[in-house]
Amino acid sequence: MAFRTLDDVDVKSKRVLLRVDLNVPVTDGKVTDATRIERVKPTINELSRKGAKVILLAHFGRPKGKVVAEFSLKQIVPTVEKVLGKTVGFAEDCIGEKAKAAVDAMKDGDVVLLENTRFHEGEEKNDPAFVKALAENGDIYVNDAFSAAHRAHASTEGLAHLLPAYAGRSMQMELEALEKGLGHPAHPVVAIVGGAKVSTKIDLLNNLIEKVDALIIGGGMANTFLAAEGLSVGKSLCEHDLGETARAIMTKAKTENCSIILPVDAIVAESFEANSPNHRYGIDSIPADGMILDIGENSVERINAAIDDAATIVWNGPLGAFELHPFDAGTVAVAKRVAARTKQKKLVSIAGGGDTVSALHHAGVASDFTYISTAGGAFLEWMEGKPLPGILALEK
Ligand code: AMP
């Protein structure tokens, strides 16, 4: 996919409407994790350095088209200033007189944040009148919010049709990484999919099967596949009503020449609790009163062998209940192997999704992966093979 980037435009003295993701976690008015702000810092600084007037557009929370004080972006300003190391102006509305006054007062290189776009109903409706009102304060539009690209909203999609549109650096990095993951990847490509349930990942599994050479299934969702093959999974989390779906996925995998790798052993506990008494069992002898909370060491060995054969890995979902010690062991061991192979330059590794990112941080290897996407919904929709409206609108 070809899209315009900041290399294709002269931004000097231009009013740049820059869509960013500032939907950061806040407790008692304090930002508790500034990762999303760090991610857009290079784009903001580059535009400012090149003499653009940098006008930040973002949503925050779900105010549903109304002004709700608790969702004001004003509380984020001090953290944005700290991360950027520069003064950031603020306008109490993203359209109309207040926005215009703030933008008109800007000098080249200045940064101003406009109030929450979702304070207006037109944002989520992608209402043409609202898009036009936003566009009045900009000469060009830059989208640096991959995490919001699965939504066709005014500030994530609509603006790209009214103004010359470009991908910001963080968006560019994400798109280039994803292209290496599933767009034009080096084969063999191996996908690792875990997490709680099959029901939330049916589209994802069906899409991956068409694209990858092997699909490793772990976590609670593996139980549904094992049960569909006639194995007993005891009291484990299992969607027994999805047996048909699981069998259809396995049949489709055969026709697509994608091998499916399921656990061959499991760590079975008494209850869903940290340090619950547990034992390892072969997958065909899970006790009726036990609960599978992690993959066993033979499964790890089998998965690691597949990783050693792979040139590309895409990963979503933990392989066990990684939040509960010691049921993090399988996920941690596999994460370390992917990280080691990536460091040896044998592997391109792309991972994403909220729990996956936490699990990789927990394993202490997140920075060793080729790319970790912090976008939740947009990353999943990408893995499902769905076109993302915010990206389509940036295509050349
Ligand atoms: P997801 O959001 O679908 O990726 O699911 C992530 C959740 O799956 C995590 O909270 C894990 O604790 C949970 N999970 C992974 N493996 C298991 C398992 N064997 N039994 C129950 N929950 C699991």
Short mmCIF file of C-alpha atoms in Angstrom, two decimals, residues 5-12 16 18 40-54 84 86 108-111 142 144 167-170 172:
data_model
loop_
_atom_site.label_atom_id
_atom_site.label_comp_id
_atom_site.label_asym_id
_atom_site.label_seq_id
_atom_site.Cartn_x
_atom_site.Cartn_y
_atom_site.Cartn_z
CA THR A 5 4.18 10.73 4.35
CA LEU A 6 5.83 13.85 5.76
CA ASP A 7 8.57 13.36 3.16
CA ASP A 8 6.05 14.39 0.49
CA VAL A 9 5.13 17.84 1.81
CA ASP A 10 6.58 21.21 2.74
CA VAL A 11 4.91 22.17 6.00
CA LYS A 12 6.66 25.52 6.61
CA VAL A 16 -1.26 21.29 10.17
CA LEU A 18 -2.48 16.54 13.33
CA VAL A 40 3.46 10.85 18.62
CA LYS A 41 6.30 12.99 19.94
CA PRO A 42 8.56 12.49 16.88
CA THR A 43 5.84 13.69 14.49
CA ILE A 44 4.94 16.73 16.60
CA ASN A 45 8.58 17.71 17.03
CA GLU A 46 9.41 17.20 13.35
CA LEU A 47 6.48 19.36 12.22
CA SER A 48 7.32 22.04 14.76
CA ARG A 49 11.01 22.00 13.80
CA LYS A 50 10.04 22.41 10.15
CA GLY A 51 8.06 25.53 11.01
CA ALA A 52 4.51 24.18 10.87
CA LYS A 53 1.75 25.40 13.14
CA VAL A 54 0.96 22.12 14.84
CA LEU A 84 7.51 17.30 24.31
CA LYS A 86 7.79 22.67 25.12
CA ASP A 108 5.42 28.94 13.10
CA GLY A 109 6.59 26.01 15.25
CA ASP A 110 3.89 26.47 17.91
CA VAL A 111 1.84 23.54 19.22
CA VAL A 142 -1.69 14.51 9.11
CA ASP A 144 -0.70 9.83 13.39
CA ALA A 167 0.61 9.70 7.46
CA GLY A 168 2.57 10.90 10.49
CA ARG A 169 5.77 9.14 11.54
CA SER A 170 4.15 6.88 14.13
CA GLN A 172 4.09 5.30 9.00
#
